[in-house]
């Protein structure tokens, strides 16, 4: 009896945790649709021409080995752009508020 109740409680906790994460993902995905992010493959010059100078250029990461490319990161007020060499590989929204649960801040 005790084992059964523990299994049921564990299953309910797993389901409850997943539901709250889904809500957050949906909210972030809807917000992303309203922000024009740089497309993958644009050059750094094209990004700067379209969006202006970044508010911050973070230190490059990677490049310790030949097969690991150096990743450069430019921070804009609403998003961060990730470059491999001089091409965009991804752009992600920054946290809307400090209390928002979402991706961890960039490593500085």
N, CA and C atoms as an extended XYZ file, in Angstrom:
324
Properties=species:S:1:pos:R:3:atomname:S:1:resname:S:1:resid:I:1 pbc="F F F"
N         0.827       -1.199        0.000 N   UNK     1
C         0.000        0.000        0.000 CA  UNK     1
C         0.871        1.263        0.000 C   UNK     1
N         1.884        1.270        0.867 N   UNK     2
C         2.735        2.452        0.967 CA  UNK     2
C         3.528        2.661       -0.326 C   UNK     2
N         4.004        1.575       -0.933 N   UNK     3
C         4.747        1.669       -2.185 CA  UNK     3
C         3.867        2.231       -3.295 C   UNK     3
N         2.626        1.794       -3.353 N   UNK     4
C         1.693        2.277       -4.373 CA  UNK     4
C         1.436        3.767       -4.213 C   UNK     4
N         1.222        4.213       -2.985 N   UNK     5
C         0.948        5.638       -2.773 CA  UNK     5
C         2.183        6.487       -3.109 C   UNK     5
N         3.383        5.979       -2.827 N   UNK     6
C         4.609        6.710       -3.189 CA  UNK     6
C         4.755        6.822       -4.701 C   UNK     6
N         4.442        5.746       -5.418 N   UNK     7
C         4.527        5.777       -6.881 CA  UNK     7
C         3.521        6.752       -7.479 C   UNK     7
N         2.302        6.760       -6.932 N   UNK     8
C         1.272        7.682       -7.430 CA  UNK     8
C         1.690        9.123       -7.161 C   UNK     8
N         2.192        9.387       -5.956 N   UNK     9
C         2.639       10.741       -5.621 CA  UNK     9
C         3.788       11.182       -6.530 C   UNK     9
N         4.736       10.305       -6.794 N   UNK    10
C         5.861       10.620       -7.688 CA  UNK    10
C         5.375       10.937       -9.096 C   UNK    10
N         4.435       10.156       -9.586 N   UNK    11
C         3.897       10.387      -10.927 CA  UNK    11
C         3.191       11.741      -11.002 C   UNK    11
N         2.430       12.092       -9.972 N   UNK    12
C         1.736       13.386       -9.961 CA  UNK    12
C         2.720       14.548       -9.918 C   UNK    12
N         3.783       14.418       -9.159 N   UNK    13
C         4.782       15.485       -9.100 CA  UNK    13
C         5.479       15.675      -10.438 C   UNK    13
N         5.748       14.585      -11.134 N   UNK    14
C         6.377       14.686      -12.457 CA  UNK    14
C         5.470       15.393      -13.445 C   UNK    14
N         4.191       15.068      -13.425 N   UNK    15
C         3.228       15.695      -14.337 CA  UNK    15
C         3.074       17.175      -14.011 C   UNK    15
N         3.013       17.520      -12.729 N   UNK    16
C         2.840       18.917      -12.328 CA  UNK    16
C         4.042       19.757      -12.747 C   UNK    16
N         5.248       19.238      -12.625 N   UNK    17
C         6.442       19.975      -13.022 CA  UNK    17
C         6.483       20.233      -14.514 C   UNK    17
N         6.062       19.285      -15.315 N   UNK    18
C         6.052       19.448      -16.762 CA  UNK    18
C         5.051       20.474      -17.227 C   UNK    18
N         3.921       20.582      -16.551 N   UNK    19
C         2.880       21.524      -16.953 CA  UNK    19
C         3.353       22.964      -16.803 C   UNK    19
N         4.050       23.282      -15.728 N   UNK    20
C         4.506       24.656      -15.547 CA  UNK    20
C         5.594       25.017      -16.559 C   UNK    20
N         6.434       24.081      -16.924 N   UNK    21
C         7.472       24.343      -17.921 CA  UNK    21
C         6.866       24.578      -19.295 C   UNK    21
N         5.798       23.859      -19.636 N   UNK    22
C         5.140       24.057      -20.919 CA  UNK    22
C         4.566       25.457      -21.042 C   UNK    22
N         3.995       25.972      -19.981 N   UNK    23
C         3.428       27.314      -20.006 CA  UNK    23
C         4.509       28.347      -20.288 C   UNK    23
N         5.645       28.219      -19.639 N   UNK    24
C         6.743       29.152      -19.845 CA  UNK    24
C         7.251       29.087      -21.279 C   UNK    24
N         7.397       27.900      -21.823 N   UNK    25
C         7.872       27.739      -23.190 CA  UNK    25
C         6.913       28.388      -24.181 C   UNK    25
N         5.627       28.225      -23.978 N   UNK    26
C         4.638       28.822      -24.872 CA  UNK    26
C         4.714       30.341      -24.801 C   UNK    26
N         4.827       30.890      -23.590 N   UNK    27
C         4.915       32.345      -23.445 CA  UNK    27
C         6.143       32.901      -24.171 C   UNK    27
N         7.290       32.251      -24.013 N   UNK    28
C         8.512       32.725      -24.671 CA  UNK    28
C         8.400       32.583      -26.188 C   UNK    28
N         7.796       31.512      -26.663 N   UNK    29
C         7.666       31.311      -28.107 CA  UNK    29
C         6.741       32.362      -28.717 C   UNK    29
N         5.672       32.721      -28.017 N   UNK    30
C         4.764       33.749      -28.531 CA  UNK    30
C         5.453       35.104      -28.565 C   UNK    30
N         6.249       35.411      -27.543 N   UNK    31
C         6.955       36.688      -27.504 CA  UNK    31
C         7.998       36.766      -28.622 C   UNK    31
N         8.653       35.639      -28.908 N   UNK    32
C         9.689       35.608      -29.938 CA  UNK    32
C         9.116       35.942      -31.309 C   UNK    32
N         7.857       35.599      -31.545 N   UNK    33
C         7.236       35.866      -32.842 CA  UNK    33
C         7.120       37.370      -33.107 C   UNK    33
N         7.110       38.196      -32.055 N   UNK    34
C         6.945       39.637      -32.214 CA  UNK    34
C         8.267       40.384      -32.333 C   UNK    34
N         9.380       39.702      -32.136 N   UNK    35
C        10.703       40.335      -32.208 CA  UNK    35
C        11.414       39.839      -33.461 C   UNK    35
N        11.911       40.775      -34.268 N   UNK    36
C        12.652       40.399      -35.478 CA  UNK    36
C        14.082       40.065      -35.081 C   UNK    36
N        14.435       38.786      -35.146 N   UNK    37
C        15.772       38.331      -34.798 CA  UNK    37
C        16.608       38.139      -36.062 C   UNK    37
N        17.911       38.306      -35.972 N   UNK    38
C        18.780       38.045      -37.134 CA  UNK    38
C        18.661       36.587      -37.581 C   UNK    38
N        18.615       36.371      -38.868 N   UNK    39
C        18.488       35.023      -39.414 CA  UNK    39
C        19.837       34.327      -39.439 C   UNK    39
N        19.788       33.014      -39.352 N   UNK    40
C        20.994       32.199      -39.418 CA  UNK    40
C        21.666       32.410      -40.778 C   UNK    40
N        22.984       32.565      -40.780 N   UNK    41
C        23.739       32.715      -42.009 CA  UNK    41
C        24.099       34.143      -42.365 C   UNK    41
N        23.480       35.133      -41.711 N   UNK    42
C        23.851       36.520      -41.984 CA  UNK    42
C        25.270       36.772      -41.501 C   UNK    42
N        25.971       37.667      -42.173 N   UNK    43
C        27.321       38.031      -41.739 CA  UNK    43
C        27.228       39.056      -40.610 C   UNK    43
N        28.322       39.219      -39.887 N   UNK    44
C        28.331       40.197      -38.797 CA  UNK    44
C        28.119       41.617      -39.337 C   UNK    44
N        28.622       41.896      -40.530 N   UNK    45
C        28.420       43.215      -41.138 CA  UNK    45
C        26.947       43.453      -41.465 C   UNK    45
N        26.257       42.419      -41.955 N   UNK    46
C        24.830       42.552      -42.247 CA  UNK    46
C        24.015       42.767      -40.973 C   UNK    46
N        24.375       42.067      -39.915 N   UNK    47
C        23.667       42.238      -38.637 CA  UNK    47
C        23.863       43.663      -38.128 C   UNK    47
N        25.080       44.154      -38.188 N   UNK    48
C        25.340       45.505      -37.711 CA  UNK    48
C        24.632       46.552      -38.577 C   UNK    48
N        24.538       46.301      -39.881 N   UNK    49
C        23.836       47.243      -40.764 CA  UNK    49
C        22.336       47.273      -40.462 C   UNK    49
N        21.741       46.124      -40.166 N   UNK    50
C        20.292       46.064      -39.910 CA  UNK    50
C        19.905       46.488      -38.498 C   UNK    50
N        20.700       46.104      -37.492 N   UNK    51
C        20.313       46.297      -36.101 CA  UNK    51
C        21.176       47.328      -35.373 C   UNK    51
N        22.175       47.864      -36.033 N   UNK    52
C        23.051       48.838      -35.403 CA  UNK    52
C        24.145       48.161      -34.591 C   UNK    52
N        24.925       48.961      -33.918 N   UNK    53
C        26.021       48.435      -33.099 CA  UNK    53
C        25.444       47.757      -31.857 C   UNK    53
N        26.022       46.642      -31.439 N   UNK    54
C        25.521       45.980      -30.236 CA  UNK    54
C        25.826       46.814      -28.991 C   UNK    54
N        25.014       46.637      -27.955 N   UNK    55
C        25.273       47.358      -26.712 CA  UNK    55
C        26.488       46.779      -25.988 C   UNK    55
N        26.794       45.508      -26.281 N   UNK    56
C        27.959       44.864      -25.657 CA  UNK    56
C        28.447       43.726      -26.548 C   UNK    56
N        29.758       43.593      -26.627 N   UNK    57
C        30.385       42.456      -27.321 CA  UNK    57
C        31.080       41.622      -26.250 C   UNK    57
N        30.571       40.431      -26.011 N   UNK    58
C        31.135       39.576      -24.977 CA  UNK    58
C        32.413       38.917      -25.468 C   UNK    58
N        33.239       38.483      -24.536 N   UNK    59
C        34.491       37.813      -24.892 CA  UNK    59
C        34.204       36.550      -25.686 C   UNK    59
N        35.033       36.241      -26.688 N   UNK    60
C        34.832       35.018      -27.474 CA  UNK    60
C        35.019       33.775      -26.610 C   UNK    60
N        34.327       32.707      -26.974 N   UNK    61
C        34.439       31.416      -26.291 CA  UNK    61
C        34.805       30.357      -27.319 C   UNK    61
N        35.482       29.299      -26.862 N   UNK    62
C        35.853       28.203      -27.743 CA  UNK    62
C        37.182       28.466      -28.418 C   UNK    62
N        37.466       27.654      -29.438 N   UNK    63
C        38.690       27.804      -30.196 CA  UNK    63
C        39.908       27.162      -29.572 C   UNK    63
N        39.719       26.361      -28.495 N   UNK    64
C        40.869       25.726      -27.857 CA  UNK    64
C        41.507       24.682      -28.763 C   UNK    64
N        40.692       24.041      -29.564 N   UNK    65
C        41.191       23.052      -30.514 CA  UNK    65
C        40.780       23.483      -31.915 C   UNK    65
N        41.460       22.947      -32.906 N   UNK    66
C        41.183       23.330      -34.292 CA  UNK    66
C        39.737       23.026      -34.693 C   UNK    66
N        39.189       21.895      -34.208 N   UNK    67
C        37.828       21.510      -34.598 CA  UNK    67
C        36.749       22.246      -33.792 C   UNK    67
N        37.130       23.042      -32.794 N   UNK    68
C        36.182       23.828      -32.019 CA  UNK    68
C        36.259       25.282      -32.470 C   UNK    68
N        35.274       25.767      -33.211 N   UNK    69
C        35.343       27.148      -33.699 CA  UNK    69
C        35.147       28.149      -32.557 C   UNK    69
N        35.648       29.328      -32.765 N   UNK    70
C        35.450       30.416      -31.805 CA  UNK    70
C        34.043       30.973      -31.984 C   UNK    70
N        33.337       31.147      -30.875 N   UNK    71
C        31.977       31.689      -30.894 CA  UNK    71
C        32.026       33.102      -30.326 C   UNK    71
N        31.543       34.060      -31.106 N   UNK    72
C        31.448       35.451      -30.666 CA  UNK    72
C        29.997       35.748      -30.336 C   UNK    72
N        29.789       36.616      -29.326 N   UNK    73
C        28.434       36.946      -28.891 CA  UNK    73
C        28.254       38.450      -28.818 C   UNK    73
N        27.185       38.920      -29.451 N   UNK    74
C        26.834       40.331      -29.407 CA  UNK    74
C        25.522       40.458      -28.662 C   UNK    74
N        25.473       41.372      -27.709 N   UNK    75
C        24.266       41.576      -26.906 CA  UNK    75
C        23.571       42.851      -27.360 C   UNK    75
N        22.300       42.714      -27.710 N   UNK    76
C        21.419       43.834      -28.015 CA  UNK    76
C        20.402       43.931      -26.883 C   UNK    76
N        19.657       45.030      -26.758 N   UNK    77
C        18.710       45.158      -25.643 CA  UNK    77
C        17.692       44.017      -25.541 C   UNK    77
N        17.198       43.496      -26.661 N   UNK    78
C        16.169       42.456      -26.614 CA  UNK    78
C        16.690       41.051      -26.877 C   UNK    78
N        17.855       40.913      -27.482 N   UNK    79
C        18.337       39.578      -27.855 CA  UNK    79
C        19.859       39.530      -27.875 C   UNK    79
N        20.388       38.299      -27.933 N   UNK    80
C        21.818       38.055      -28.057 CA  UNK    80
C        22.054       37.248      -29.323 C   UNK    80
N        23.054       37.643      -30.105 N   UNK    81
C        23.376       36.973      -31.363 CA  UNK    81
C        24.675       36.195      -31.180 C   UNK    81
N        24.685       34.946      -31.655 N   UNK    82
C        25.860       34.082      -31.578 CA  UNK    82
C        26.430       33.892      -32.983 C   UNK    82
N        27.731       34.134      -33.121 N   UNK    83
C        28.413       34.014      -34.410 CA  UNK    83
C        29.458       32.915      -34.359 C   UNK    83
N        29.551       32.130      -35.422 N   UNK    84
C        30.684       31.229      -35.638 CA  UNK    84
C        31.472       31.871      -36.764 C   UNK    84
N        32.696       32.218      -36.455 N   UNK    85
C        33.517       33.060      -37.332 CA  UNK    85
C        32.763       34.381      -37.538 C   UNK    85
N        32.256       34.681      -38.715 N   UNK    86
C        31.507       35.930      -38.871 CA  UNK    86
C        30.068       35.682      -39.316 C   UNK    86
N        29.553       34.472      -39.125 N   UNK    87
C        28.187       34.134      -39.546 CA  UNK    87
C        27.292       33.826      -38.354 C   UNK    87
N        26.045       34.284      -38.413 N   UNK    88
C        25.081       34.027      -37.344 CA  UNK    88
C        24.760       32.539      -37.300 C   UNK    88
N        24.852       31.963      -36.096 N   UNK    89
C        24.420       30.576      -35.918 CA  UNK    89
C        23.153       30.504      -35.076 C   UNK    89
N        22.889       31.551      -34.265 N   UNK    90
C        21.667       31.572      -33.472 CA  UNK    90
C        21.452       32.963      -32.897 C   UNK    90
N        20.211       33.262      -32.568 N   UNK    91
C        19.856       34.497      -31.870 CA  UNK    91
C        18.766       34.128      -30.869 C   UNK    91
N        18.935       34.561      -29.626 N   UNK    92
C        17.979       34.216      -28.573 CA  UNK    92
C        17.521       35.474      -27.850 C   UNK    92
N        16.279       35.444      -27.363 N   UNK    93
C        15.746       36.566      -26.602 CA  UNK    93
C        16.418       36.633      -25.239 C   UNK    93
N        16.642       37.840      -24.748 N   UNK    94
C        17.149       38.031      -23.396 CA  UNK    94
C        15.979       37.920      -22.425 C   UNK    94
N        16.276       37.760      -21.151 N   UNK    95
C        15.224       37.690      -20.150 CA  UNK    95
C        14.459       39.004      -20.127 C   UNK    95
N        13.126       38.899      -20.021 N   UNK    96
C        12.297       40.094      -19.988 CA  UNK    96
C        12.442       40.823      -18.652 C   UNK    96
N        12.498       40.072      -17.563 N   UNK    97
C        12.682       40.630      -16.225 CA  UNK    97
C        13.681       39.767      -15.469 C   UNK    97
N        14.222       40.309      -14.407 N   UNK    98
C        15.184       39.549      -13.604 CA  UNK    98
C        14.533       38.358      -12.910 C   UNK    98
N        13.228       38.421      -12.657 N   UNK    99
C        12.542       37.326      -11.966 CA  UNK    99
C        12.063       36.231      -12.919 C   UNK    99
N        12.202       36.435      -14.220 N   UNK   100
C        11.739       35.454      -15.193 CA  UNK   100
C        12.584       34.187      -15.116 C   UNK   100
N        11.915       33.065      -15.180 N   UNK   101
C        12.609       31.790      -15.236 CA  UNK   101
C        12.800       31.437      -16.695 C   UNK   101
N        14.010       31.226      -17.101 N   UNK   102
C        14.273       30.912      -18.492 CA  UNK   102
C        15.724       30.535      -18.679 C   UNK   102
N        16.269       30.752      -19.851 N   UNK   103
C        17.669       30.406      -20.100 CA  UNK   103
C        18.588       31.167      -19.148 C   UNK   103
N        19.675       30.534      -18.789 N   UNK   104
C        20.649       31.181      -17.919 CA  UNK   104
C        21.296       32.345      -18.656 C   UNK   104
N        21.731       33.377      -17.938 N   UNK   105
C        22.418       34.482      -18.591 CA  UNK   105
C        23.734       34.018      -19.219 C   UNK   105
N        24.222       34.749      -20.168 N   UNK   106
C        25.470       34.407      -20.847 CA  UNK   106
C        26.629       34.426      -19.860 C   UNK   106
N        27.576       33.517      -20.068 N   UNK   107
C        28.785       33.479      -19.241 CA  UNK   107
C        29.678       34.625      -19.674 C   UNK   107
N        30.127       35.399      -18.756 N   UNK   108
C        30.949       36.563      -19.099 CA  UNK   108
C        32.399       36.276      -18.949 C   UNK   108
